[in-house]
Amino acid sequence: DGGITQSPKYLFRKEGQNVTLSCEQNLNHDAMYWYRQDPGQGLRLIYYSQIVNDFQKGDIAEGYSVSREKKESFPLTVTSAQKNPTAFYLCASSIAAGDYEQYFGPGTRLTVT
Amino acid sequence: GESVGLHLPTLSVQEGDNSIINCAYSNSASDYFIWYKQESGKGPQFIIDIRSNMDKRQGQRVTVLLNKTVKHLSLQIAATQPGDSAVYFCAENVRGGGTSYGKLTFGQGTILTVHP
């Protein structure tokens, strides 16, 4: 059963702690993406990776970090430097970067108090 | 239709009616457009896409129309069903910004509510 998995679905953290969100895909896609979604708003790009061992900042990268050591995995770390980390985080992948359909995971809802 | 701002557009229809969701995109150089459907608490699902060399594309019960002159995209859903209730997003692939391949930029979304 191919697809993108994100875990956990809900995550709670105390302010000041770093937290890592998991994203795994078995679609053999080269490109992967992290988006943030706030209530009543569209998706904003945090980081993206065109290929393994490569990643680029998106529109709102401050306070976040990523790694792409394996093709299947693109974890996102929300650091204590992120001023407003509570949000719904979505991971996506596509066969290649650019004008291709992106497949989304189920999302992780992060709450920081 | 969608636009930059804090208020999410809404569309309410009766079951069986046709729905039209509009989107104004920003960049005349965009060459690829996608519509996604997002149900509450879930990730977006692909509905249909269209490239800029086309004006119209049809799928199962859905049609996307692209008007490049006025930078307008629309999604038509035929015989709308209660299961179609969701938030619908358009996205455009914007080239430039130092990349050759561009990246998707998403609109704010439109809430579609289908009444039985």
Short mmCIF file of N, CA and C in Angstrom, two decimals, chain A:
data_model
loop_
_atom_site.label_atom_id
_atom_site.label_comp_id
_atom_site.label_asym_id
_atom_site.label_seq_id
_atom_site.Cartn_x
_atom_site.Cartn_y
_atom_site.Cartn_z
N ASP A 1 0.86 -1.18 0.00
CA ASP A 1 0.00 0.00 0.00
C ASP A 1 0.90 1.24 0.00
N GLY A 2 1.07 1.88 -1.16
CA GLY A 2 1.98 3.00 -1.26
C GLY A 2 1.37 4.26 -0.74
N GLY A 3 2.25 5.14 -0.24
CA GLY A 3 1.75 6.42 0.21
C GLY A 3 2.73 7.13 1.10
N ILE A 4 2.22 8.16 1.77
CA ILE A 4 3.03 8.96 2.68
C ILE A 4 2.46 8.81 4.08
N THR A 5 3.33 8.56 5.02
CA THR A 5 2.89 8.45 6.41
C THR A 5 3.55 9.55 7.24
N GLN A 6 2.77 10.10 8.14
CA GLN A 6 3.27 11.07 9.09
C GLN A 6 2.89 10.59 10.48
N SER A 7 3.83 10.74 11.38
CA SER A 7 3.52 10.34 12.76
C SER A 7 4.19 11.29 13.73
N PRO A 8 3.55 11.50 14.89
CA PRO A 8 2.20 11.03 15.24
C PRO A 8 1.14 11.95 14.63
N LYS A 9 -0.11 11.63 14.80
CA LYS A 9 -1.20 12.48 14.29
C LYS A 9 -1.37 13.73 15.16
N TYR A 10 -1.21 13.54 16.46
CA TYR A 10 -1.29 14.66 17.40
C TYR A 10 -0.01 14.66 18.25
N LEU A 11 0.51 15.85 18.49
CA LEU A 11 1.75 15.98 19.25
C LEU A 11 1.65 17.20 20.16
N PHE A 12 2.02 17.00 21.40
CA PHE A 12 1.95 18.08 22.39
C PHE A 12 3.35 18.30 22.96
N ARG A 13 3.76 19.54 23.07
CA ARG A 13 5.08 19.87 23.62
C ARG A 13 4.99 21.13 24.47
N LYS A 14 5.95 21.23 25.36
CA LYS A 14 6.08 22.44 26.16
C LYS A 14 6.93 23.44 25.39
N GLU A 15 6.64 24.69 25.62
CA GLU A 15 7.42 25.76 24.99
C GLU A 15 8.89 25.62 25.36
N GLY A 16 9.77 25.87 24.38
CA GLY A 16 11.19 25.77 24.63
C GLY A 16 11.81 24.44 24.25
N GLN A 17 10.97 23.46 23.93
CA GLN A 17 11.48 22.15 23.53
C GLN A 17 11.51 22.04 22.02
N ASN A 18 12.54 21.38 21.51
CA ASN A 18 12.55 21.03 20.10
C ASN A 18 11.69 19.78 19.91
N VAL A 19 11.09 19.64 18.73
CA VAL A 19 10.27 18.47 18.43
C VAL A 19 10.47 18.10 16.96
N THR A 20 10.55 16.80 16.71
CA THR A 20 10.77 16.32 15.34
C THR A 20 9.54 15.58 14.84
N LEU A 21 9.07 15.98 13.67
CA LEU A 21 7.93 15.36 13.03
C LEU A 21 8.43 14.42 11.94
N SER A 22 7.83 13.25 11.90
CA SER A 22 8.28 12.22 10.98
C SER A 22 7.49 12.27 9.67
N CYS A 23 8.16 12.01 8.55
CA CYS A 23 7.51 11.86 7.25
C CYS A 23 8.24 10.79 6.45
N GLU A 24 7.51 9.77 6.05
CA GLU A 24 8.07 8.67 5.27
C GLU A 24 7.21 8.43 4.03
N GLN A 25 7.87 8.16 2.89
CA GLN A 25 7.12 7.82 1.69
C GLN A 25 7.74 6.60 1.01
N ASN A 26 6.87 5.75 0.46
CA ASN A 26 7.33 4.58 -0.27
C ASN A 26 6.91 4.63 -1.73
N LEU A 27 6.80 5.86 -2.25
CA LEU A 27 6.39 6.08 -3.63
C LEU A 27 7.58 6.22 -4.57
N ASN A 28 8.78 6.13 -4.02
CA ASN A 28 10.01 6.30 -4.79
C ASN A 28 10.10 7.70 -5.42
N HIS A 29 9.53 8.69 -4.73
CA HIS A 29 9.57 10.06 -5.22
C HIS A 29 10.88 10.74 -4.85
N ASP A 30 11.39 11.55 -5.77
CA ASP A 30 12.62 12.27 -5.48
C ASP A 30 12.37 13.50 -4.59
N ALA A 31 11.28 14.21 -4.82
CA ALA A 31 11.04 15.48 -4.14
C ALA A 31 10.11 15.32 -2.94
N MET A 32 10.43 16.02 -1.88
CA MET A 32 9.59 16.03 -0.68
C MET A 32 9.46 17.44 -0.14
N TYR A 33 8.37 17.69 0.58
CA TYR A 33 8.02 19.04 1.00
C TYR A 33 7.43 19.03 2.40
N TRP A 34 7.62 20.14 3.11
CA TRP A 34 6.92 20.37 4.36
C TRP A 34 6.16 21.68 4.25
N TYR A 35 4.87 21.62 4.65
CA TYR A 35 4.01 22.78 4.68
C TYR A 35 3.45 22.97 6.08
N ARG A 36 3.10 24.19 6.34
CA ARG A 36 2.40 24.53 7.58
C ARG A 36 1.04 25.09 7.19
N GLN A 37 0.00 24.70 7.95
CA GLN A 37 -1.34 25.20 7.70
C GLN A 37 -1.92 25.72 9.00
N ASP A 38 -2.34 26.97 9.00
CA ASP A 38 -3.01 27.59 10.14
C ASP A 38 -4.50 27.69 9.84
N PRO A 39 -5.33 27.76 10.89
CA PRO A 39 -6.79 27.75 10.68
C PRO A 39 -7.25 28.78 9.67
N GLY A 40 -8.07 28.34 8.71
CA GLY A 40 -8.64 29.24 7.73
C GLY A 40 -7.67 29.76 6.71
N GLN A 41 -6.51 29.12 6.62
CA GLN A 41 -5.51 29.59 5.67
C GLN A 41 -5.03 28.47 4.76
N GLY A 42 -4.36 28.87 3.72
CA GLY A 42 -3.78 27.89 2.80
C GLY A 42 -2.50 27.32 3.35
N LEU A 43 -1.80 26.58 2.51
CA LEU A 43 -0.56 25.93 2.90
C LEU A 43 0.62 26.84 2.61
N ARG A 44 1.54 26.92 3.56
CA ARG A 44 2.76 27.71 3.37
C ARG A 44 3.96 26.78 3.41
N LEU A 45 4.86 26.95 2.46
CA LEU A 45 6.00 26.06 2.29
C LEU A 45 7.10 26.38 3.29
N ILE A 46 7.53 25.36 4.04
CA ILE A 46 8.58 25.53 5.04
C ILE A 46 9.94 25.17 4.43
N TYR A 47 10.07 23.95 3.98
CA TYR A 47 11.29 23.45 3.35
C TYR A 47 10.89 22.48 2.25
N TYR A 48 11.77 22.31 1.27
CA TYR A 48 11.57 21.28 0.28
C TYR A 48 12.91 20.67 -0.10
N SER A 49 12.82 19.46 -0.63
CA SER A 49 14.02 18.71 -1.01
C SER A 49 13.81 18.16 -2.40
N GLN A 50 14.68 18.53 -3.29
CA GLN A 50 14.57 18.08 -4.67
C GLN A 50 15.10 16.65 -4.84
N ILE A 51 16.06 16.31 -4.00
CA ILE A 51 16.70 15.00 -4.11
C ILE A 51 17.40 14.71 -2.79
N VAL A 52 17.74 13.46 -2.57
CA VAL A 52 18.38 13.09 -1.31
C VAL A 52 19.66 13.90 -1.09
N ASN A 53 19.90 14.25 0.16
CA ASN A 53 21.04 15.06 0.59
C ASN A 53 20.99 16.51 0.11
N ASP A 54 19.83 16.93 -0.33
CA ASP A 54 19.64 18.32 -0.75
C ASP A 54 18.34 18.84 -0.17
N PHE A 55 18.33 20.09 0.30
CA PHE A 55 17.08 20.72 0.69
C PHE A 55 17.22 22.23 0.59
N GLN A 56 16.09 22.88 0.42
CA GLN A 56 16.05 24.32 0.21
C GLN A 56 15.04 24.95 1.15
N LYS A 57 15.28 26.17 1.57
CA LYS A 57 14.31 26.89 2.38
C LYS A 57 13.10 27.28 1.54
N GLY A 58 11.94 27.18 2.17
CA GLY A 58 10.74 27.67 1.55
C GLY A 58 10.45 29.09 1.99
N ASP A 59 9.17 29.41 2.10
CA ASP A 59 8.78 30.78 2.40
C ASP A 59 8.84 31.13 3.89
N ILE A 60 8.77 30.11 4.75
CA ILE A 60 8.73 30.37 6.19
C ILE A 60 9.65 29.43 6.95
N ALA A 61 10.91 29.36 6.56
CA ALA A 61 11.86 28.38 7.12
C ALA A 61 12.39 28.74 8.51
N GLU A 62 12.25 29.97 8.94
CA GLU A 62 12.85 30.38 10.21
C GLU A 62 12.28 29.59 11.39
N GLY A 63 13.17 29.02 12.19
CA GLY A 63 12.73 28.25 13.35
C GLY A 63 12.52 26.78 13.05
N TYR A 64 12.79 26.36 11.84
CA TYR A 64 12.64 24.96 11.43
C TYR A 64 13.96 24.44 10.87
N SER A 65 14.14 23.11 10.93
CA SER A 65 15.27 22.49 10.26
C SER A 65 14.83 21.13 9.71
N VAL A 66 15.53 20.67 8.68
CA VAL A 66 15.19 19.39 8.05
C VAL A 66 16.48 18.64 7.72
N SER A 67 16.32 17.38 7.37
CA SER A 67 17.41 16.59 6.83
C SER A 67 16.83 15.67 5.77
N ARG A 68 17.67 15.22 4.84
CA ARG A 68 17.20 14.29 3.81
C ARG A 68 18.33 13.30 3.54
N GLU A 69 18.54 12.44 4.53
CA GLU A 69 19.62 11.45 4.44
C GLU A 69 19.20 10.23 3.65
N LYS A 70 17.90 9.98 3.58
CA LYS A 70 17.38 8.86 2.80
C LYS A 70 16.28 9.37 1.88
N LYS A 71 16.11 8.70 0.77
CA LYS A 71 15.10 9.12 -0.20
C LYS A 71 13.70 9.04 0.41
N GLU A 72 13.49 8.06 1.29
CA GLU A 72 12.15 7.81 1.81
C GLU A 72 11.75 8.74 2.95
N SER A 73 12.72 9.44 3.54
CA SER A 73 12.45 10.12 4.79
C SER A 73 12.84 11.59 4.74
N PHE A 74 11.99 12.43 5.34
CA PHE A 74 12.24 13.88 5.33
C PHE A 74 11.72 14.46 6.65
N PRO A 75 12.41 14.21 7.75
CA PRO A 75 11.93 14.70 9.05
C PRO A 75 12.08 16.21 9.21
N LEU A 76 11.14 16.79 9.92
CA LEU A 76 11.11 18.22 10.19
C LEU A 76 11.27 18.45 11.69
N THR A 77 12.23 19.28 12.08
CA THR A 77 12.39 19.65 13.48
C THR A 77 11.89 21.07 13.69
N VAL A 78 10.97 21.19 14.63
CA VAL A 78 10.46 22.51 15.02
C VAL A 78 11.28 22.92 16.23
N THR A 79 12.07 23.96 16.09
CA THR A 79 12.97 24.34 17.18
C THR A 79 12.31 25.35 18.11
N SER A 80 12.96 25.58 19.22
CA SER A 80 12.44 26.56 20.19
C SER A 80 12.50 27.98 19.63
N ALA A 81 13.20 28.18 18.52
CA ALA A 81 13.29 29.50 17.91
C ALA A 81 12.04 29.86 17.11
N GLN A 82 11.19 28.86 16.83
CA GLN A 82 9.96 29.13 16.08
C GLN A 82 8.98 29.80 17.03
N LYS A 83 8.59 31.03 16.69
CA LYS A 83 7.81 31.85 17.61
C LYS A 83 6.38 31.37 17.82
N ASN A 84 5.81 30.76 16.82
CA ASN A 84 4.41 30.34 16.91
C ASN A 84 4.27 28.95 16.30
N PRO A 85 4.72 27.93 17.02
CA PRO A 85 4.82 26.60 16.41
C PRO A 85 3.51 25.81 16.33
N THR A 86 2.50 26.21 17.07
CA THR A 86 1.24 25.46 17.06
C THR A 86 0.59 25.58 15.69
N ALA A 87 0.40 24.44 15.02
CA ALA A 87 -0.15 24.44 13.65
C ALA A 87 -0.36 23.01 13.21
N PHE A 88 -0.93 22.87 12.02
CA PHE A 88 -1.11 21.58 11.36
C PHE A 88 0.01 21.48 10.32
N TYR A 89 0.84 20.42 10.42
CA TYR A 89 1.99 20.28 9.54
C TYR A 89 1.74 19.16 8.53
N LEU A 90 1.97 19.48 7.28
CA LEU A 90 1.70 18.54 6.20
C LEU A 90 2.98 18.26 5.42
N CYS A 91 3.22 17.00 5.18
CA CYS A 91 4.35 16.56 4.37
C CYS A 91 3.80 16.10 3.02
N ALA A 92 4.56 16.31 1.97
CA ALA A 92 4.14 15.90 0.63
C ALA A 92 5.34 15.41 -0.15
N SER A 93 5.07 14.68 -1.21
CA SER A 93 6.14 14.24 -2.11
C SER A 93 5.63 14.31 -3.54
N SER A 94 6.56 14.41 -4.47
CA SER A 94 6.22 14.36 -5.89
C SER A 94 7.34 13.64 -6.64
N ILE A 95 7.00 13.15 -7.81
CA ILE A 95 7.96 12.35 -8.56
C ILE A 95 9.23 13.15 -8.82
N ALA A 96 9.08 14.45 -9.02
CA ALA A 96 10.20 15.36 -9.17
C ALA A 96 9.73 16.74 -8.74
N ALA A 97 10.66 17.64 -8.52
CA ALA A 97 10.29 19.00 -8.12
C ALA A 97 9.66 19.74 -9.30
N GLY A 98 8.74 20.66 -9.00
CA GLY A 98 8.17 21.50 -10.05
C GLY A 98 6.75 21.14 -10.39
N ASP A 99 6.47 21.07 -11.67
CA ASP A 99 5.08 20.99 -12.14
C ASP A 99 4.58 19.54 -12.18
N TYR A 100 4.55 18.95 -10.99
CA TYR A 100 4.03 17.60 -10.84
C TYR A 100 3.12 17.56 -9.63
N GLU A 101 2.15 16.67 -9.70
CA GLU A 101 1.23 16.49 -8.58
C GLU A 101 1.99 16.15 -7.32
N GLN A 102 1.61 16.81 -6.22
CA GLN A 102 2.16 16.48 -4.92
C GLN A 102 1.17 15.62 -4.16
N TYR A 103 1.67 14.55 -3.57
CA TYR A 103 0.86 13.66 -2.76
C TYR A 103 1.10 14.02 -1.29
N PHE A 104 0.01 14.16 -0.55
CA PHE A 104 0.12 14.62 0.83
C PHE A 104 -0.08 13.48 1.82
N GLY A 105 0.59 13.62 2.96
CA GLY A 105 0.35 12.74 4.08
C GLY A 105 -0.86 13.22 4.87
N PRO A 106 -1.20 12.50 5.95
CA PRO A 106 -2.40 12.83 6.74
C PRO A 106 -2.20 14.01 7.67
N GLY A 107 -0.96 14.46 7.86
CA GLY A 107 -0.71 15.63 8.70
C GLY A 107 -0.45 15.29 10.16
N THR A 108 0.27 16.19 10.81
CA THR A 108 0.50 16.13 12.26
C THR A 108 0.05 17.46 12.86
N ARG A 109 -0.81 17.38 13.85
CA ARG A 109 -1.24 18.59 14.54
C ARG A 109 -0.37 18.78 15.78
N LEU A 110 0.42 19.83 15.76
CA LEU A 110 1.35 20.12 16.86
C LEU A 110 0.76 21.23 17.72
N THR A 111 0.72 20.97 19.02
CA THR A 111 0.28 21.98 19.98
C THR A 111 1.40 22.23 20.98
N VAL A 112 1.82 23.47 21.06
CA VAL A 112 2.88 23.85 21.99
C VAL A 112 2.30 24.80 23.03
N THR A 113 2.48 24.44 24.30
CA THR A 113 1.90 25.26 25.38
C THR A 113 2.99 25.75 26.34
#
